[in-house]
Coordinates of N, CA and C in Angstrom, one line a residue:
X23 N 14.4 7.1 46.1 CA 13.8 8.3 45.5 C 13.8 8.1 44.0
X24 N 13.0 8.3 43.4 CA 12.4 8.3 41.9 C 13.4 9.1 41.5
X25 N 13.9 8.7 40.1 CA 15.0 9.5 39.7 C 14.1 10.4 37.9
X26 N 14.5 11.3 38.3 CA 13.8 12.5 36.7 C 15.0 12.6 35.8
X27 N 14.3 12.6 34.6 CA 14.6 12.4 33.2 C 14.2 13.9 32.7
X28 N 14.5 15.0 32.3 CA 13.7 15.9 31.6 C 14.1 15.7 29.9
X29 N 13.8 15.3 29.4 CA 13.4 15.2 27.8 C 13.7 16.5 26.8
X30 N 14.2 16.2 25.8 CA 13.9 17.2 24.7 C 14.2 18.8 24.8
X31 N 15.4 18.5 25.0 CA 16.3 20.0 25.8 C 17.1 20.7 24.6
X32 N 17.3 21.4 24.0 CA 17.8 22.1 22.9 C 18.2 23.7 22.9
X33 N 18.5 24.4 24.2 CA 19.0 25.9 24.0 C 19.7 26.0 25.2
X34 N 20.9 26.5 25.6 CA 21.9 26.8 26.0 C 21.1 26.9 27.3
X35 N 19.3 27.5 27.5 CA 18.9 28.2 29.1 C 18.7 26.8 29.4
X36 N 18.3 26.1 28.8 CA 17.7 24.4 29.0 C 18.7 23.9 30.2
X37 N 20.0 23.8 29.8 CA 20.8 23.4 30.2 C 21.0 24.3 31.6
X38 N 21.0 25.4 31.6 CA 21.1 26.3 32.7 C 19.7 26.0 33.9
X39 N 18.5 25.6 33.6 CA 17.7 25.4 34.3 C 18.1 23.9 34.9
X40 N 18.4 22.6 34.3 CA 18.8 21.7 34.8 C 20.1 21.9 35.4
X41 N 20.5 22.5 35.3 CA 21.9 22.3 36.2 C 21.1 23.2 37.6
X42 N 20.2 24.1 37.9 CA 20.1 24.3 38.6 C 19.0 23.3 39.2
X43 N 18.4 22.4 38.8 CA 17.7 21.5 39.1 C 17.8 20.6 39.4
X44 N 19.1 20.1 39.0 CA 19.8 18.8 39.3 C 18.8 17.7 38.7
X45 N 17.9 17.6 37.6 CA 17.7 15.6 37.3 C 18.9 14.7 36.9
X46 N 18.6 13.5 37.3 CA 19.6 12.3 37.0 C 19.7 12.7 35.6
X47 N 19.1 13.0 34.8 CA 18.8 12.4 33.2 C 18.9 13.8 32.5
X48 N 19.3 14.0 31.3 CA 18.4 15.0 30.2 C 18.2 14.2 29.5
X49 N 17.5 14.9 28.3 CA 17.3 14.0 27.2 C 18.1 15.0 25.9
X50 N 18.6 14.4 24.5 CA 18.8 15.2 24.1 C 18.0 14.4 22.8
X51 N 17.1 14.7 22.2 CA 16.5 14.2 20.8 C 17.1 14.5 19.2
X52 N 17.6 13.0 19.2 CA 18.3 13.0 17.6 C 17.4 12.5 16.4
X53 N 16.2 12.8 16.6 CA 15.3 12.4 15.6 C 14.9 13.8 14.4
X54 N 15.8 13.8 13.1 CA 15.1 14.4 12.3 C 13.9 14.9 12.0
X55 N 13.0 15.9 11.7 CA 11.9 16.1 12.1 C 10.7 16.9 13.1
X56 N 11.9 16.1 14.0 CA 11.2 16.5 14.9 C 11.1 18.0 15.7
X57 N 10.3 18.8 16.6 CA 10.7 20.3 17.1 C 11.7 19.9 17.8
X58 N 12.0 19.1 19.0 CA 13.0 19.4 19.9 C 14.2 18.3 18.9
X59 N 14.6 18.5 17.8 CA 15.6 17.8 17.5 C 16.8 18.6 17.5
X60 N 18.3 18.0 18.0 CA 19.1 18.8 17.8 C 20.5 17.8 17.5
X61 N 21.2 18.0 16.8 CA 22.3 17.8 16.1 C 23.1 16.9 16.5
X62 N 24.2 16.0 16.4 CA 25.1 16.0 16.8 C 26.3 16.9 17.8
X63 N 26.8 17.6 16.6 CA 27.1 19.2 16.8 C 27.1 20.4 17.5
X64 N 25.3 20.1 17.7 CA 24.3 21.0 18.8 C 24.3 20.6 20.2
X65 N 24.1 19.5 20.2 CA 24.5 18.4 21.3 C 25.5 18.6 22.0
X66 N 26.6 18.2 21.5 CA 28.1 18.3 21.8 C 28.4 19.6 22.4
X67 N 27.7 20.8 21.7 CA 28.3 21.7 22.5 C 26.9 22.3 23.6
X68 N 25.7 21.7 23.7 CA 24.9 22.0 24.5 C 26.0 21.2 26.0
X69 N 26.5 19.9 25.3 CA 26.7 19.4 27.2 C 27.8 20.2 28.0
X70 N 28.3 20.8 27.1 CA 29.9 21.8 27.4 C 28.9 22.7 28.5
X71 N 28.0 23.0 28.4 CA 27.1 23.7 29.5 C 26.6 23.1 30.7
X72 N 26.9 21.7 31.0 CA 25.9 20.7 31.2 C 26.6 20.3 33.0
X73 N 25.9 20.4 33.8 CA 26.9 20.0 35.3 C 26.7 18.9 34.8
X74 N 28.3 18.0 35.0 CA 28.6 16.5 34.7 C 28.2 15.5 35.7
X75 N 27.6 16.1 36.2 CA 26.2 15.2 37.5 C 25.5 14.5 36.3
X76 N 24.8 15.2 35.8 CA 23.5 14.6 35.1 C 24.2 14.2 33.5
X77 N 23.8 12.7 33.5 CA 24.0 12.0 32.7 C 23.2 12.4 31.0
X78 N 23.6 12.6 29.9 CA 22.9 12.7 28.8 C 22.5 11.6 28.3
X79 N 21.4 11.6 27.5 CA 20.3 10.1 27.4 C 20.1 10.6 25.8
X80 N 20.5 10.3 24.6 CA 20.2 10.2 23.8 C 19.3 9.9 22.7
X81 N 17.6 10.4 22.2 CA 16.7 9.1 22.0 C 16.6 9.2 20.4
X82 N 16.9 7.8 20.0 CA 16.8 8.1 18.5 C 15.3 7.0 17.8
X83 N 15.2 7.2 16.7 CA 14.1 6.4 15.5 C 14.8 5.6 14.8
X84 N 14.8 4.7 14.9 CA 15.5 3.9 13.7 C 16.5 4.4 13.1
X85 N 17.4 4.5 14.1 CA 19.2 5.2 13.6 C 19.7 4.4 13.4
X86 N 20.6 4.3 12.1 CA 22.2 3.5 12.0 C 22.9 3.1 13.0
X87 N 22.8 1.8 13.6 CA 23.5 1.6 14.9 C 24.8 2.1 15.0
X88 N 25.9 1.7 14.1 CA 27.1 2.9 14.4 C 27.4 4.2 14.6
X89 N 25.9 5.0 14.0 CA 25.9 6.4 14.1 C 25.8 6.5 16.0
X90 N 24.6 5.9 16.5 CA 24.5 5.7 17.6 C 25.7 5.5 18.7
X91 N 26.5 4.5 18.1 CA 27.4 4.0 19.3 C 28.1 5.0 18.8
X92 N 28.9 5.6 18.0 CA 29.7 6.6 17.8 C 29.7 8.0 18.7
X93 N 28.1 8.1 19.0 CA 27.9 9.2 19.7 C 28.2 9.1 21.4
X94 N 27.8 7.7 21.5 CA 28.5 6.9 22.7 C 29.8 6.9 23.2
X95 N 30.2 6.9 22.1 CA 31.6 5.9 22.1 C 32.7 7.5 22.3
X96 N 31.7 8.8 22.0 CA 33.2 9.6 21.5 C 32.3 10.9 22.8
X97 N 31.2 9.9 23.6 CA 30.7 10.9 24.8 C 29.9 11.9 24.4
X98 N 29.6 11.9 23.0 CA 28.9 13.4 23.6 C 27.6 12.5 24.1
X99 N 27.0 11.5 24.4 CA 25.8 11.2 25.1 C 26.4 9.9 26.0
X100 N 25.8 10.0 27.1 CA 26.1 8.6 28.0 C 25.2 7.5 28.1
X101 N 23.7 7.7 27.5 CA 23.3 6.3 27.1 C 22.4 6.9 26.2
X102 N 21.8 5.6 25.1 CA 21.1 5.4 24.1 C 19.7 5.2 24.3
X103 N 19.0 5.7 23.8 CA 17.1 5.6 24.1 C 16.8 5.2 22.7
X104 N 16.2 3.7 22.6 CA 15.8 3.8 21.3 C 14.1 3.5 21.5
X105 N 13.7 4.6 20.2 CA 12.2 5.0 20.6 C 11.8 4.6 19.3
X106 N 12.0 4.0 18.3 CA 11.4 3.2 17.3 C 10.8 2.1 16.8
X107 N 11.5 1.4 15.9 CA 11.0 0.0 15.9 C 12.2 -1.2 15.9
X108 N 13.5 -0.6 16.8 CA 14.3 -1.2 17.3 C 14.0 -2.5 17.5
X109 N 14.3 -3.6 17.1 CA 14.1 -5.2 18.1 C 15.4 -5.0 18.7
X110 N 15.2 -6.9 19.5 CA 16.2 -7.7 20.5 C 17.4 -7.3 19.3
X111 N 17.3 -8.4 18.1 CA 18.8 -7.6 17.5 C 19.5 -6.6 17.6
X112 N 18.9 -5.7 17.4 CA 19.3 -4.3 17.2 C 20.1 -3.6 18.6
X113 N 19.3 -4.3 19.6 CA 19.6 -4.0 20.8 C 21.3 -5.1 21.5
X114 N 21.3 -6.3 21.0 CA 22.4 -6.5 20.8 C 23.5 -6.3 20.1
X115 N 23.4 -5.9 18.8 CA 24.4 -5.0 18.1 C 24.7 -3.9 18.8
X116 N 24.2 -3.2 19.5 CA 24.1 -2.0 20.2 C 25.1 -2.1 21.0
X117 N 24.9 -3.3 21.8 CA 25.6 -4.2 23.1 C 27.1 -4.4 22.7
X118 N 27.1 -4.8 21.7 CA 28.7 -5.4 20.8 C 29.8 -3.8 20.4
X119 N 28.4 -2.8 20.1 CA 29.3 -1.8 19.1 C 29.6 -0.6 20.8
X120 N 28.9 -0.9 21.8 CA 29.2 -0.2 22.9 C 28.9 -0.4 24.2
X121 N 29.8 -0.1 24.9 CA 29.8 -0.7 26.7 C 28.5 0.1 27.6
X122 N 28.1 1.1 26.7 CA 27.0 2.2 27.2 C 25.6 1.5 27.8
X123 N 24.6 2.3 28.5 CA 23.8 1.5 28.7 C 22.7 2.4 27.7
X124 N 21.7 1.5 28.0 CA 20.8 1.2 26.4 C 19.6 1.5 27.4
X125 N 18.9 2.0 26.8 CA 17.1 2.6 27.2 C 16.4 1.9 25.7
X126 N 15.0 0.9 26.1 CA 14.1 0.6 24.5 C 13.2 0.8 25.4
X127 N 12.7 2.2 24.3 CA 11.0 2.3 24.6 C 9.7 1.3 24.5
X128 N 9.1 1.3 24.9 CA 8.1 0.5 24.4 C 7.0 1.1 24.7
X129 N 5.6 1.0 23.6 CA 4.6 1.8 23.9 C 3.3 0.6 24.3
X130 N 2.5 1.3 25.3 CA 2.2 0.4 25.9 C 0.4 0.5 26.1
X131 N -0.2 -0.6 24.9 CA -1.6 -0.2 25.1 C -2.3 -1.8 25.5
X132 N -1.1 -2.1 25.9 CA -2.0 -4.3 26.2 C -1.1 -4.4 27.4
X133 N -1.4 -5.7 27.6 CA -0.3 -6.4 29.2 C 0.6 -7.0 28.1
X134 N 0.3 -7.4 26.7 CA 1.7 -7.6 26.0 C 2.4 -7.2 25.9
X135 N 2.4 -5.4 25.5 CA 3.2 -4.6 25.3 C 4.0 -4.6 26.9
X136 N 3.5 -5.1 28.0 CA 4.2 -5.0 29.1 C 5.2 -6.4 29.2
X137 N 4.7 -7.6 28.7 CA 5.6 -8.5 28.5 C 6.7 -8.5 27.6
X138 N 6.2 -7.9 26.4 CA 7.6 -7.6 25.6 C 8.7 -6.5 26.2
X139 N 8.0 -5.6 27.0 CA 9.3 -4.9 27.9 C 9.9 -5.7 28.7
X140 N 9.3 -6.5 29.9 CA 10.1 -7.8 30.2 C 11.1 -8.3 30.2
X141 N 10.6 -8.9 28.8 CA 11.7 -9.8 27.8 C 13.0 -8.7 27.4
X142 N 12.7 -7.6 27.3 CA 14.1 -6.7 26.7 C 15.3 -6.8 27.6
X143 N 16.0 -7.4 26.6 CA 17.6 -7.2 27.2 C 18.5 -5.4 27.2
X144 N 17.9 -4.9 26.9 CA 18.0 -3.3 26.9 C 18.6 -3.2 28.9
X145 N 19.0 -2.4 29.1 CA 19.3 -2.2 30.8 C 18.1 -1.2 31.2
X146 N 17.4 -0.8 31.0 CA 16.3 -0.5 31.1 C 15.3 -0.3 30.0
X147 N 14.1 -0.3 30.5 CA 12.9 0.1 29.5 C 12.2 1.3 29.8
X148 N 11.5 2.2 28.5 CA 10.7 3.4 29.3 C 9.4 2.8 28.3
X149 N 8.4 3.2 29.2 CA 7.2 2.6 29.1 C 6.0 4.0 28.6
X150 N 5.9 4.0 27.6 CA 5.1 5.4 27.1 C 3.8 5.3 26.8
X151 N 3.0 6.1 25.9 CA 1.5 6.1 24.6 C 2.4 7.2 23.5
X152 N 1.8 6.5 22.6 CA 1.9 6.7 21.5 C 3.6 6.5 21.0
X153 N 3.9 7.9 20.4 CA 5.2 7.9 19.7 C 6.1 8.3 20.6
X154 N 5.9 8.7 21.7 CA 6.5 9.7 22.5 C 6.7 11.0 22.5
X155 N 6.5 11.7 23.1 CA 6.7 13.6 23.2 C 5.1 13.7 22.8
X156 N 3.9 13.0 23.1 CA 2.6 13.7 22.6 C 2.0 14.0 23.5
X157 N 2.4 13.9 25.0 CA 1.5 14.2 26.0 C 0.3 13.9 26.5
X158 N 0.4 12.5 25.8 CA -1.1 12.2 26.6 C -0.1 10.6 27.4
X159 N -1.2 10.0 28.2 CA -0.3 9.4 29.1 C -1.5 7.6 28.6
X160 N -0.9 6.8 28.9 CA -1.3 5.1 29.0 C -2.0 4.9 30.3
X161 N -2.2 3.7 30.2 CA -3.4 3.6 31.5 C -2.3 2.4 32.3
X162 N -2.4 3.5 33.3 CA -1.0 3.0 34.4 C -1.1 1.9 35.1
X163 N -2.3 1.2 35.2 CA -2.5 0.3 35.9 C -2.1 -1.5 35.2
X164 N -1.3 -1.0 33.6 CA -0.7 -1.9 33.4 C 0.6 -1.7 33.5
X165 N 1.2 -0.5 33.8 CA 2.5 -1.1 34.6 C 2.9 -1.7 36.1
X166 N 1.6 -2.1 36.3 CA 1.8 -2.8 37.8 C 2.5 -4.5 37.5
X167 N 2.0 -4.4 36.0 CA 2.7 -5.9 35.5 C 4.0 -5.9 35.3
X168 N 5.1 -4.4 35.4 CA 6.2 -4.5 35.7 C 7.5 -5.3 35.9
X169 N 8.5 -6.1 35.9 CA 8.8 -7.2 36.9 C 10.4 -6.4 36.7
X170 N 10.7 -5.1 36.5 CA 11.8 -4.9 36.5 C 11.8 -2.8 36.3
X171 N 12.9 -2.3 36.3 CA 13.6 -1.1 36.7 C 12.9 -0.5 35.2
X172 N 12.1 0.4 35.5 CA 11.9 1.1 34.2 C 11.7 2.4 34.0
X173 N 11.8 3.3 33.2 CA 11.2 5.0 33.3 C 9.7 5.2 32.5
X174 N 9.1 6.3 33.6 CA 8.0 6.1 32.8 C 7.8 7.4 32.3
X175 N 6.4 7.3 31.1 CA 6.6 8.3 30.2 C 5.2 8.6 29.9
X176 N 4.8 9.6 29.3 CA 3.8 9.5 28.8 C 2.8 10.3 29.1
X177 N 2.6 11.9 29.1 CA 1.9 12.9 29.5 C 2.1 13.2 30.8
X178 N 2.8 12.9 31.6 CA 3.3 13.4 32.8 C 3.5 14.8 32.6
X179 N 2.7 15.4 34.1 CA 3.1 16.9 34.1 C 3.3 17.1 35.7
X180 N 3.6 18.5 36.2 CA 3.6 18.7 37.6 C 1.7 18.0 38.7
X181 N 1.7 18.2 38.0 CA 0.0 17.8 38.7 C -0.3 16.2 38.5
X182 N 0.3 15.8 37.3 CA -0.8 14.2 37.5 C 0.8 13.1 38.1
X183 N 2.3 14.0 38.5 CA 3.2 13.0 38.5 C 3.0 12.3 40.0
X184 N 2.2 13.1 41.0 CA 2.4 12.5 42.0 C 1.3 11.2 42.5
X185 N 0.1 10.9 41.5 CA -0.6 10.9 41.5 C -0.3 9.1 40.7
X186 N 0.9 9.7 39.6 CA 1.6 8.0 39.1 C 2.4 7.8 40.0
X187 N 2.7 8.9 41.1 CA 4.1 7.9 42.2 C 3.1 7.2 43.5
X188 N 2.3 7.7 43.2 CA 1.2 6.6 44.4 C 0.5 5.4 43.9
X189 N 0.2 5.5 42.5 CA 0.1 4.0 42.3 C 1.0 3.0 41.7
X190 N 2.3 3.8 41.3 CA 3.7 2.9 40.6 C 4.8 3.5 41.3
X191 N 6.0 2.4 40.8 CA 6.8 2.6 41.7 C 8.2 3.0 40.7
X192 N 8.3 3.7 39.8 CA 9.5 3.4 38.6 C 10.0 3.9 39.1
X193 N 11.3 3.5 38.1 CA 13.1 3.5 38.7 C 12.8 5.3 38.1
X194 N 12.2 5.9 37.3 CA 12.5 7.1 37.0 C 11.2 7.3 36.2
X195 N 11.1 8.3 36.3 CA 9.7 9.5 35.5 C 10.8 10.6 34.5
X196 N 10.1 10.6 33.5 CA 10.5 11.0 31.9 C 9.7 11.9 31.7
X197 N 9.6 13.4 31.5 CA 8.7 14.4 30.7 C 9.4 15.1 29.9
X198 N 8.9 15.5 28.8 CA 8.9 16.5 27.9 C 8.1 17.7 27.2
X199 N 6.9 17.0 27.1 CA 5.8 18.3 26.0 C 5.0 19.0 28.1
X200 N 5.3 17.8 29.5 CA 4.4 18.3 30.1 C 5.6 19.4 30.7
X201 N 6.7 20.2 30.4 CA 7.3 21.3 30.9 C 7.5 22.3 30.0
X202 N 6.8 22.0 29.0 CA 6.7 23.2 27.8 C 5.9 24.1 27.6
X203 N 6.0 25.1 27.2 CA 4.8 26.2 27.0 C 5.4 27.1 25.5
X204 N 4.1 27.0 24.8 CA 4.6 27.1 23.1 C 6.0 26.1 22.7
X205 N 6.1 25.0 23.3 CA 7.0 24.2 22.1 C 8.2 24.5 22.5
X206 N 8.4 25.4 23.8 CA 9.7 25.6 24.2 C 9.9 25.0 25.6
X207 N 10.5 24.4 26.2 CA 11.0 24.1 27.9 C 10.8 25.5 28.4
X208 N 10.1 25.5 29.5 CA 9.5 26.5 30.6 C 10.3 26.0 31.7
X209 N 11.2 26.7 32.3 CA 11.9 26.8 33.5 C 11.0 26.4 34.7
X210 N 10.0 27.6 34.8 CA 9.0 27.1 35.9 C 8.0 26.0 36.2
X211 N 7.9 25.3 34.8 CA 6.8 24.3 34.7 C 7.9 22.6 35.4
X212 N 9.7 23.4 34.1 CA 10.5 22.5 35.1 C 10.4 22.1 36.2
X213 N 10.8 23.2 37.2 CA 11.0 23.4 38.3 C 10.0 22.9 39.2
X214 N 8.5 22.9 38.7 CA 7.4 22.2 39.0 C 7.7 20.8 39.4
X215 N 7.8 20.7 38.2 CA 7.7 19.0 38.4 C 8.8 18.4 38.8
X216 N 10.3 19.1 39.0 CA 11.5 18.3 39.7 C 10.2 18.4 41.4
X217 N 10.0 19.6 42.0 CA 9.8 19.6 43.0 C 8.9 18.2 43.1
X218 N 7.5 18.2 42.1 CA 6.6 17.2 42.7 C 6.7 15.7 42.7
X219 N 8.3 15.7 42.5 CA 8.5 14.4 42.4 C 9.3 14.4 43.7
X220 N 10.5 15.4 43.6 CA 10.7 15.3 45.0 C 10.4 15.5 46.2
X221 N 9.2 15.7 46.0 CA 8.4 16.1 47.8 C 7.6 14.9 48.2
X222 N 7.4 14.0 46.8 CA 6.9 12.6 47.3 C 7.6 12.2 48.6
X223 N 6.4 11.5 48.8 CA 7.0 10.5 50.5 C 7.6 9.8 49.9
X224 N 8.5 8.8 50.6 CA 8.9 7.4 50.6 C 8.3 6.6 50.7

């Protein structure tokens, strides 16, 4: 079974609708900036709400690797998403400063961009367009070049996810801007899309 990621979760109901939802994943976004960005702080006390089923997924921009594994290291997140311009280095320091597992995005408009995910020693890769969180999606027919466990991303909503589980096979499906309505997480659009992933066949 495809495993769900919901992305970009920041108000106390967030957390209350995933726990009644049960995804593998949340996302919690540490990018300055950004609308769904939230704290350290905010973080920390969003997962105090959080069924300890579903693992927190961290995604940062070109963060201070210590700031990162710190956040690892002291739990408030159980793995790292880096969605910048992270390299292999970075991703081994990562390795060194914490035993966590590591998510590198990679954005994906060539079969390169599919070989340099590949090559990533990251424990997985998520495969996006653009910067991430813009809701439009990549042309899926180059993740068939795949050769390993990855999440996909990228304008997914309740309507077009079942439609990427019949032509790909990812270890997990990632949305964010497609469960929102005005810039906020929609419960029902949630709810949507756990279902249309779960009602996929085998």
């Amino acid at each position: 079974m495809t495993k769900i990621k919901l992305c970009g979760l920041s108000r106390p109901c967030d957390m209350e609708a995933a726990n009644q939802l049960l995804p593998e994943y949340i996302g919690f976004v540490f990018v300055p900036g950004s609308k769904r960005y939230v704290s350290p702080e905010q973080a920390a006390g969003l997962k105090r709400y959080l069924d300890p089923r579903i693992r927190v997924v961290g995604v940062f921009v070109n963060e201070e690797c210590r700031k990162v594994a710190q956040l690892l290291e002291t739990h408030v997140i159980d793995i790292a998403q880096l969605h910048g311009n992270e390299g292999e280095e970075y991703v081994i320091r990562l390795k060194a400063l914490s035993q966590k597992p590591i998510v590198q995005a990679f954005r994906i408009d060539t079969e390169q961009d599919v070989l340099a995910a590949n090559r990533s020693s990251a424990d997985y890769v998520l495969l996006d367009s653009g910067n991430g969180g813009t809701g439009t999606a990549f042309c899926w027919e180059l993740a068939k070049k795949m050769k390993r466990n990855y999440f996909l991303a990228g304008g997914l909503d309740s309507d077009n996810v079942k439609r990427a589980l019949e032509i790909l096979h990812p270890y997990a499906v990632d949305v964010s801007s497609g469960v929102e309505t005005r810039g906020y997480k929609d419960k029902e659009k949630m709810h949507a899309f756990v279902e249309a992933v779960r009602n996929q066949p085998e």
